[in-house]
Amino acid sequence: MAAEDTRKRGLGRGLSALLGDEPAGKGGAMAPESGEARPANTIPVELMQPSPYQPRKHFDDEAFAALVESVRDKGVLQPLLVRKDPKDEKRYEIVAGERRWRAAQQARLHEVPVVVKDLSDRDTLEVALVENLQREDLTPLEEAEAYRRLMEEFGHTQEVLAKAVGKSRSHVANMMRLLGLPKPVQRMLDERQISAGHARSLVNSDKPEELAREIQRRGLNVRQAEDLSRKAKLAEGKKAGAMAPKDPNISALEHDLAEAIGLKVVVRAKASGAGSLTIQFDSPEQLDDVIRRLKE
């Protein structure tokens, strides 16, 4: 029950809810949440390791270099959230703050401030996902995958997630749709050959790989990519309609009607049962003749 309460409290507040607003350092503030949190303290960087539940796989080199310089100049200002390593009680697993830990190593710091909290594997995963989403540290696909895991593994709705990370529900839904793109298109997105906006324009396309390559080759912006995708969809629809074989019963009906009125007749039927009947004429006289026949 305690673990369940922790999950409900953690969602939507992430790291700030666990650490509070107090600056932390050696002998610093207690984390305000219940759940066996210890005072903020310092731990040698060599006794810490990344969590296997970390959703982030990509680190921006330029942003990381700037973080290293900041840490070298001012130190690590916000403590990392860690838990005891389940396999080795002398070591610690980073729940939130892996970039700061890596930056501290690059800056040759020997210790970093931390808050140690007793968290289950499930809690660790959820806190890591939400914390990264709130910080906007994830790539588009990492963000989409984080939403998916929070929904599938924790039962959260898109509305709850949107509120938790300060986004709209449509944003969450649109990001998750990126996971349905073919792997080659996802690689182009990960490698920044196309943007998330470009990728979203392709989710309903019949040929997303082909269009993604064209977008990249022509250097299209998002609006142009949306137009390209829309035109391709319309062209495919017309092509499919032209190539679709007509129901023999419809063809027979067209023939009988044409024989009866002496003009070309086109019948279009939809799967719902609705449709249209078109009679083609070449002169006003032919139209008058059809009207006269219909009135008889």
mmCIF file of C-alpha atoms in Angstrom:
data_model
loop_
_atom_site.group_PDB
_atom_site.id
_atom_site.type_symbol
_atom_site.label_atom_id
_atom_site.label_comp_id
_atom_site.label_asym_id
_atom_site.label_seq_id
_atom_site.Cartn_x
_atom_site.Cartn_y
_atom_site.Cartn_z
ATOM 1 C CA MET A 1 0.000 0.000 0.000
ATOM 2 C CA ALA A 2 2.870 2.366 0.828
ATOM 3 C CA ALA A 3 4.438 1.750 -2.560
ATOM 4 C CA GLU A 4 1.119 2.521 -4.257
ATOM 5 C CA ASP A 5 0.781 5.780 -2.311
ATOM 6 C CA THR A 6 4.328 6.721 -3.286
ATOM 7 C CA ARG A 7 3.519 6.195 -6.963
ATOM 8 C CA LYS A 8 0.446 8.401 -6.742
ATOM 9 C CA ARG A 9 2.354 11.165 -4.960
ATOM 10 C CA GLY A 10 5.346 10.995 -7.269
ATOM 11 C CA LEU A 11 3.425 11.257 -10.540
ATOM 12 C CA GLY A 12 3.176 14.840 -11.646
ATOM 13 C CA ARG A 13 5.739 16.235 -9.217
ATOM 14 C CA GLY A 14 8.826 14.164 -9.976
ATOM 15 C CA LEU A 15 12.116 15.126 -8.390
ATOM 16 C CA SER A 16 10.969 18.442 -6.875
ATOM 17 C CA ALA A 17 8.330 16.655 -4.790
ATOM 18 C CA LEU A 18 10.925 14.266 -3.427
ATOM 19 C CA LEU A 19 13.545 16.883 -2.624
ATOM 20 C CA GLY A 20 11.457 19.912 -1.668
ATOM 21 C CA ASP A 21 12.700 23.493 -2.075
ATOM 22 C CA GLU A 22 15.506 23.413 0.488
ATOM 23 C CA PRO A 23 19.082 23.586 -0.845
ATOM 24 C CA ALA A 24 20.837 20.333 -0.092
ATOM 25 C CA GLY A 25 24.400 19.645 0.860
ATOM 26 C CA LYS A 26 26.244 17.796 3.549
ATOM 27 C CA GLY A 27 23.851 17.467 6.451
ATOM 28 C CA GLY A 28 21.139 19.204 4.388
ATOM 29 C CA ALA A 29 17.370 19.029 4.483
ATOM 30 C CA MET A 30 15.277 15.948 4.831
ATOM 31 C CA ALA A 31 13.194 15.026 1.806
ATOM 32 C CA PRO A 32 9.622 15.959 2.760
ATOM 33 C CA GLU A 33 8.006 12.771 1.485
ATOM 34 C CA SER A 34 7.537 9.780 3.733
ATOM 35 C CA GLY A 35 9.053 6.486 2.670
ATOM 36 C CA GLU A 36 12.358 6.192 4.525
ATOM 37 C CA ALA A 37 14.116 9.218 2.970
ATOM 38 C CA ARG A 38 17.472 10.107 4.501
ATOM 39 C CA PRO A 39 19.034 13.581 4.857
ATOM 40 C CA ALA A 40 20.773 15.031 1.818
ATOM 41 C CA ASN A 41 24.420 13.993 2.013
ATOM 42 C CA THR A 42 27.461 13.549 -0.187
ATOM 43 C CA ILE A 43 28.553 10.260 -1.703
ATOM 44 C CA PRO A 44 31.715 9.445 -3.693
ATOM 45 C CA VAL A 45 30.957 9.352 -7.409
ATOM 46 C CA GLU A 46 32.656 5.968 -7.769
ATOM 47 C CA LEU A 47 30.059 4.370 -5.477
ATOM 48 C CA MET A 48 27.214 5.338 -7.817
ATOM 49 C CA GLN A 49 25.962 3.841 -11.057
ATOM 50 C CA PRO A 50 23.213 4.562 -13.615
ATOM 51 C CA SER A 51 19.827 2.924 -13.196
ATOM 52 C CA PRO A 52 18.717 0.283 -15.689
ATOM 53 C CA TYR A 53 15.343 2.058 -15.616
ATOM 54 C CA GLN A 54 16.760 5.296 -17.042
ATOM 55 C CA PRO A 55 14.610 6.160 -20.094
ATOM 56 C CA ARG A 56 17.203 8.476 -21.567
ATOM 57 C CA LYS A 57 19.585 6.970 -24.116
ATOM 58 C CA HIS A 58 20.872 10.074 -25.911
ATOM 59 C CA PHE A 59 22.852 12.963 -24.426
ATOM 60 C CA ASP A 60 23.314 16.213 -26.348
ATOM 61 C CA ASP A 61 27.071 16.809 -26.535
ATOM 62 C CA GLU A 62 26.881 20.607 -26.590
ATOM 63 C CA ALA A 63 24.434 20.845 -23.694
ATOM 64 C CA PHE A 64 26.455 18.305 -21.702
ATOM 65 C CA ALA A 65 29.677 20.256 -22.247
ATOM 66 C CA ALA A 66 27.950 23.370 -20.895
ATOM 67 C CA LEU A 67 26.765 21.400 -17.858
ATOM 68 C CA VAL A 68 30.305 20.165 -17.185
ATOM 69 C CA GLU A 69 31.586 23.754 -17.178
ATOM 70 C CA SER A 70 28.798 24.803 -14.820
ATOM 71 C CA VAL A 71 29.538 21.931 -12.435
ATOM 72 C CA ARG A 72 33.262 22.669 -12.572
ATOM 73 C CA ASP A 73 32.579 26.317 -11.705
ATOM 74 C CA LYS A 74 29.737 26.038 -9.186
ATOM 75 C CA GLY A 75 29.526 22.379 -8.237
ATOM 76 C CA VAL A 76 26.378 20.234 -8.292
ATOM 77 C CA LEU A 77 23.692 22.574 -6.938
ATOM 78 C CA GLN A 78 20.779 20.137 -6.886
ATOM 79 C CA PRO A 79 21.259 16.770 -5.189
ATOM 80 C CA LEU A 80 20.826 13.552 -7.085
ATOM 81 C CA LEU A 81 18.076 11.166 -6.077
ATOM 82 C CA VAL A 82 19.503 7.707 -5.387
ATOM 83 C CA ARG A 83 18.563 4.427 -3.775
ATOM 84 C CA LYS A 84 20.632 1.589 -2.386
ATOM 85 C CA ASP A 85 21.802 -0.776 -5.087
ATOM 86 C CA PRO A 86 19.536 -3.859 -4.715
ATOM 87 C CA LYS A 87 22.529 -6.097 -5.497
ATOM 88 C CA ASP A 88 25.170 -4.339 -3.383
ATOM 89 C CA GLU A 89 24.191 -2.335 -0.299
ATOM 90 C CA LYS A 90 27.539 -0.517 -0.359
ATOM 91 C CA ARG A 91 26.712 1.061 -3.706
ATOM 92 C CA TYR A 92 23.974 3.397 -4.944
ATOM 93 C CA GLU A 93 21.762 3.462 -8.015
ATOM 94 C CA ILE A 94 20.900 6.818 -9.579
ATOM 95 C CA VAL A 95 17.153 7.353 -9.857
ATOM 96 C CA ALA A 96 17.336 10.946 -11.124
ATOM 97 C CA GLY A 97 20.370 13.048 -11.978
ATOM 98 C CA GLU A 98 22.541 10.833 -14.184
ATOM 99 C CA ARG A 99 23.687 13.806 -16.312
ATOM 100 C CA ARG A 100 24.857 15.674 -13.206
ATOM 101 C CA TRP A 101 26.732 12.575 -12.051
ATOM 102 C CA ARG A 102 28.447 12.214 -15.431
ATOM 103 C CA ALA A 103 29.231 15.935 -15.486
ATOM 104 C CA ALA A 104 30.709 15.709 -11.977
ATOM 105 C CA GLN A 105 33.022 12.935 -13.147
ATOM 106 C CA GLN A 106 34.112 15.014 -16.147
ATOM 107 C CA ALA A 107 34.705 17.969 -13.816
ATOM 108 C CA ARG A 108 36.796 15.691 -11.559
ATOM 109 C CA LEU A 109 34.594 16.099 -8.494
ATOM 110 C CA HIS A 110 35.047 13.325 -5.952
ATOM 111 C CA GLU A 111 31.649 13.591 -4.235
ATOM 112 C CA VAL A 112 28.181 14.842 -5.122
ATOM 113 C CA PRO A 113 25.163 15.754 -2.948
ATOM 114 C CA VAL A 114 22.415 13.151 -2.890
ATOM 115 C CA VAL A 115 19.135 12.254 -1.250
ATOM 116 C CA VAL A 116 18.840 8.545 -0.527
ATOM 117 C CA LYS A 117 15.318 7.157 -0.714
ATOM 118 C CA ASP A 118 13.941 3.648 -0.367
ATOM 119 C CA LEU A 119 12.201 2.947 -3.668
ATOM 120 C CA SER A 120 10.977 -0.232 -5.294
ATOM 121 C CA ASP A 121 11.904 -1.062 -8.876
ATOM 122 C CA ARG A 122 8.460 0.106 -9.960
ATOM 123 C CA ASP A 123 8.750 3.412 -8.089
ATOM 124 C CA THR A 124 12.244 3.920 -9.502
ATOM 125 C CA LEU A 125 11.011 3.490 -13.052
ATOM 126 C CA GLU A 126 8.070 5.839 -12.609
ATOM 127 C CA VAL A 127 10.068 8.592 -10.925
ATOM 128 C CA ALA A 128 12.768 8.361 -13.617
ATOM 129 C CA LEU A 129 10.203 8.568 -16.415
ATOM 130 C CA VAL A 130 8.259 11.499 -14.981
ATOM 131 C CA GLU A 131 11.363 13.411 -13.897
ATOM 132 C CA ASN A 132 12.861 13.217 -17.379
ATOM 133 C CA LEU A 133 9.561 14.204 -18.986
ATOM 134 C CA GLN A 134 9.260 17.240 -16.722
ATOM 135 C CA ARG A 135 12.790 18.350 -17.509
ATOM 136 C CA GLU A 136 12.188 17.868 -21.252
ATOM 137 C CA ASP A 137 15.500 16.018 -21.432
ATOM 138 C CA LEU A 138 14.267 13.254 -23.733
ATOM 139 C CA THR A 139 14.353 12.874 -27.497
ATOM 140 C CA PRO A 140 10.910 12.705 -29.187
ATOM 141 C CA LEU A 141 10.996 8.903 -29.340
ATOM 142 C CA GLU A 142 12.247 8.596 -25.758
ATOM 143 C CA GLU A 143 9.396 10.881 -24.703
ATOM 144 C CA ALA A 144 6.882 8.790 -26.642
ATOM 145 C CA GLU A 145 8.236 5.569 -25.138
ATOM 146 C CA ALA A 146 8.068 7.072 -21.645
ATOM 147 C CA TYR A 147 4.382 7.911 -22.134
ATOM 148 C CA ARG A 148 3.736 4.402 -23.428
ATOM 149 C CA ARG A 149 5.389 2.764 -20.423
ATOM 150 C CA LEU A 150 3.596 4.997 -17.940
ATOM 151 C CA MET A 151 0.277 4.058 -19.537
ATOM 152 C CA GLU A 152 0.886 0.341 -20.057
ATOM 153 C CA GLU A 153 2.873 -0.449 -16.911
ATOM 154 C CA PHE A 154 1.212 1.957 -14.469
ATOM 155 C CA GLY A 155 -2.280 2.360 -15.919
ATOM 156 C CA HIS A 156 -2.142 6.152 -16.243
ATOM 157 C CA THR A 157 -4.357 7.879 -18.805
ATOM 158 C CA GLN A 158 -3.236 10.444 -21.363
ATOM 159 C CA GLU A 159 -5.112 13.123 -19.411
ATOM 160 C CA VAL A 160 -3.241 12.292 -16.192
ATOM 161 C CA LEU A 161 0.122 12.254 -17.957
ATOM 162 C CA ALA A 162 -0.581 15.530 -19.740
ATOM 163 C CA LYS A 163 -1.352 17.249 -16.439
ATOM 164 C CA ALA A 164 1.677 15.669 -14.787
ATOM 165 C CA VAL A 165 4.180 17.012 -17.312
ATOM 166 C CA GLY A 166 2.424 20.269 -18.187
ATOM 167 C CA LYS A 167 1.458 19.281 -21.730
ATOM 168 C CA SER A 168 -1.849 19.019 -23.561
ATOM 169 C CA ARG A 169 -3.531 15.652 -23.992
ATOM 170 C CA SER A 170 -3.220 16.029 -27.765
ATOM 171 C CA HIS A 171 0.545 16.510 -27.376
ATOM 172 C CA VAL A 172 0.832 13.232 -25.475
ATOM 173 C CA ALA A 173 -1.324 11.443 -28.060
ATOM 174 C CA ASN A 174 0.613 12.866 -31.010
ATOM 175 C CA MET A 175 3.973 11.956 -29.498
ATOM 176 C CA MET A 176 2.858 8.372 -28.862
ATOM 177 C CA ARG A 177 1.826 8.032 -32.509
ATOM 178 C CA LEU A 178 5.498 8.376 -33.463
ATOM 179 C CA LEU A 179 6.038 4.851 -32.132
ATOM 180 C CA GLY A 180 3.950 3.545 -35.037
ATOM 181 C CA LEU A 181 6.357 4.865 -37.665
ATOM 182 C CA PRO A 182 8.655 2.386 -39.459
ATOM 183 C CA LYS A 183 12.080 1.879 -37.865
ATOM 184 C CA PRO A 184 13.966 3.632 -40.716
ATOM 185 C CA VAL A 185 11.874 6.773 -40.155
ATOM 186 C CA GLN A 186 12.412 6.518 -36.391
ATOM 187 C CA ARG A 187 16.175 6.345 -37.009
ATOM 188 C CA MET A 188 15.977 9.495 -39.144
ATOM 189 C CA LEU A 189 14.172 11.199 -36.265
ATOM 190 C CA ASP A 190 16.716 10.015 -33.696
ATOM 191 C CA GLU A 191 19.560 11.199 -35.934
ATOM 192 C CA ARG A 192 17.825 14.577 -36.373
ATOM 193 C CA GLN A 193 17.543 14.177 -40.123
ATOM 194 C CA ILE A 194 13.875 15.107 -39.646
ATOM 195 C CA SER A 195 12.112 16.816 -36.740
ATOM 196 C CA ALA A 196 9.258 15.586 -34.571
ATOM 197 C CA GLY A 197 6.948 17.877 -36.552
ATOM 198 C CA HIS A 198 8.070 16.264 -39.799
ATOM 199 C CA ALA A 199 7.587 12.811 -38.290
ATOM 200 C CA ARG A 200 4.071 13.612 -37.063
ATOM 201 C CA SER A 201 3.083 14.583 -40.606
ATOM 202 C CA LEU A 202 3.948 11.039 -41.714
ATOM 203 C CA VAL A 203 2.001 8.963 -39.193
ATOM 204 C CA ASN A 204 -1.013 8.520 -41.489
ATOM 205 C CA SER A 205 0.998 8.169 -44.682
ATOM 206 C CA ASP A 206 0.965 4.998 -46.765
ATOM 207 C CA LYS A 207 4.617 5.603 -47.725
ATOM 208 C CA PRO A 208 6.276 7.247 -44.707
ATOM 209 C CA GLU A 209 9.822 6.136 -45.573
ATOM 210 C CA GLU A 210 9.628 7.503 -49.099
ATOM 211 C CA LEU A 211 8.168 10.809 -47.932
ATOM 212 C CA ALA A 212 10.686 11.134 -45.081
ATOM 213 C CA ARG A 213 13.564 10.826 -47.547
ATOM 214 C CA GLU A 214 11.940 13.401 -49.826
ATOM 215 C CA ILE A 215 11.432 15.793 -46.906
ATOM 216 C CA GLN A 216 15.098 15.465 -45.997
ATOM 217 C CA ARG A 217 16.327 15.731 -49.594
ATOM 218 C CA ARG A 218 14.287 18.855 -50.341
ATOM 219 C CA GLY A 219 14.821 20.461 -46.943
ATOM 220 C CA LEU A 220 11.093 20.996 -46.412
ATOM 221 C CA ASN A 221 9.739 22.749 -43.341
ATOM 222 C CA VAL A 222 6.937 21.180 -41.287
ATOM 223 C CA ARG A 223 4.129 22.999 -43.124
ATOM 224 C CA GLN A 224 5.531 21.886 -46.479
ATOM 225 C CA ALA A 225 5.917 18.331 -45.171
ATOM 226 C CA GLU A 226 2.269 18.312 -44.090
ATOM 227 C CA ASP A 227 1.208 19.499 -47.557
ATOM 228 C CA LEU A 228 3.374 16.838 -49.201
ATOM 229 C CA SER A 229 1.897 14.099 -47.024
ATOM 230 C CA ARG A 230 -1.657 15.312 -47.626
ATOM 231 C CA LYS A 231 -1.207 15.431 -51.411
ATOM 232 C CA ALA A 232 0.382 11.974 -51.420
ATOM 233 C CA LYS A 233 -2.564 10.625 -49.415
ATOM 234 C CA LEU A 234 -5.070 12.124 -51.867
ATOM 235 C CA ALA A 235 -3.161 10.727 -54.842
ATOM 236 C CA GLU A 236 -3.080 7.264 -53.292
ATOM 237 C CA GLY A 237 -6.814 7.455 -52.613
ATOM 238 C CA LYS A 238 -7.612 8.383 -56.208
ATOM 239 C CA LYS A 239 -5.306 5.670 -57.506
ATOM 240 C CA ALA A 240 -6.901 3.061 -55.258
ATOM 241 C CA GLY A 241 -10.359 4.172 -56.345
ATOM 242 C CA ALA A 242 -9.436 3.973 -60.010
ATOM 243 C CA MET A 243 -7.915 0.521 -59.657
ATOM 244 C CA ALA A 244 -10.556 -1.020 -57.406
ATOM 245 C CA PRO A 245 -12.633 -3.611 -59.309
ATOM 246 C CA LYS A 246 -16.329 -2.718 -59.525
ATOM 247 C CA ASP A 247 -18.944 -5.049 -58.078
ATOM 248 C CA PRO A 248 -20.411 -7.132 -60.946
ATOM 249 C CA ASN A 249 -23.917 -6.378 -59.685
ATOM 250 C CA ILE A 250 -23.225 -2.638 -59.881
ATOM 251 C CA SER A 251 -21.839 -3.028 -63.400
ATOM 252 C CA ALA A 252 -24.950 -4.950 -64.467
ATOM 253 C CA LEU A 253 -27.187 -2.253 -62.980
ATOM 254 C CA GLU A 254 -25.305 0.461 -64.855
ATOM 255 C CA HIS A 255 -25.734 -1.484 -68.103
ATOM 256 C CA ASP A 256 -29.483 -1.978 -67.601
ATOM 257 C CA LEU A 257 -30.061 1.701 -66.762
ATOM 258 C CA ALA A 258 -28.003 2.853 -69.740
ATOM 259 C CA GLU A 259 -30.042 0.585 -72.016
ATOM 260 C CA ALA A 260 -33.305 1.935 -70.599
ATOM 261 C CA ILE A 261 -32.561 5.658 -71.021
ATOM 262 C CA GLY A 262 -30.019 5.581 -73.820
ATOM 263 C CA LEU A 263 -27.336 7.496 -71.902
ATOM 264 C CA LYS A 264 -24.192 6.604 -69.961
ATOM 265 C CA VAL A 265 -24.865 5.835 -66.293
ATOM 266 C CA VAL A 266 -22.319 5.633 -63.450
ATOM 267 C CA VAL A 267 -23.249 4.104 -60.083
ATOM 268 C CA ARG A 268 -20.912 4.529 -57.085
ATOM 269 C CA ALA A 269 -21.722 2.472 -53.995
ATOM 270 C CA LYS A 270 -20.119 2.764 -50.530
ATOM 271 C CA ALA A 271 -19.623 -0.019 -48.017
ATOM 272 C CA SER A 272 -22.300 1.600 -45.830
ATOM 273 C CA GLY A 273 -24.889 1.039 -48.548
ATOM 274 C CA ALA A 274 -25.095 4.708 -49.571
ATOM 275 C CA GLY A 275 -23.903 5.903 -52.951
ATOM 276 C CA SER A 276 -24.604 8.066 -55.990
ATOM 277 C CA LEU A 277 -26.160 7.709 -59.440
ATOM 278 C CA THR A 278 -24.795 9.865 -62.278
ATOM 279 C CA ILE A 279 -26.451 10.199 -65.687
ATOM 280 C CA GLN A 280 -24.272 11.814 -68.334
ATOM 281 C CA PHE A 281 -25.878 13.798 -71.173
ATOM 282 C CA ASP A 282 -24.474 15.750 -74.127
ATOM 283 C CA SER A 283 -27.253 18.280 -74.760
ATOM 284 C CA PRO A 284 -30.268 19.982 -73.114
ATOM 285 C CA GLU A 285 -32.512 17.855 -75.287
ATOM 286 C CA GLN A 286 -31.086 14.651 -73.799
ATOM 287 C CA LEU A 287 -31.625 16.035 -70.294
ATOM 288 C CA ASP A 288 -35.237 16.952 -71.113
ATOM 289 C CA ASP A 289 -35.776 13.444 -72.442
ATOM 290 C CA VAL A 290 -34.448 11.860 -69.228
ATOM 291 C CA ILE A 291 -36.668 14.091 -67.078
ATOM 292 C CA ARG A 292 -39.700 13.205 -69.199
ATOM 293 C CA ARG A 293 -38.978 9.471 -68.816
ATOM 294 C CA LEU A 294 -38.596 9.794 -65.042
ATOM 295 C CA LYS A 295 -41.964 11.543 -64.795
ATOM 296 C CA GLU A 296 -43.791 8.844 -66.755
#
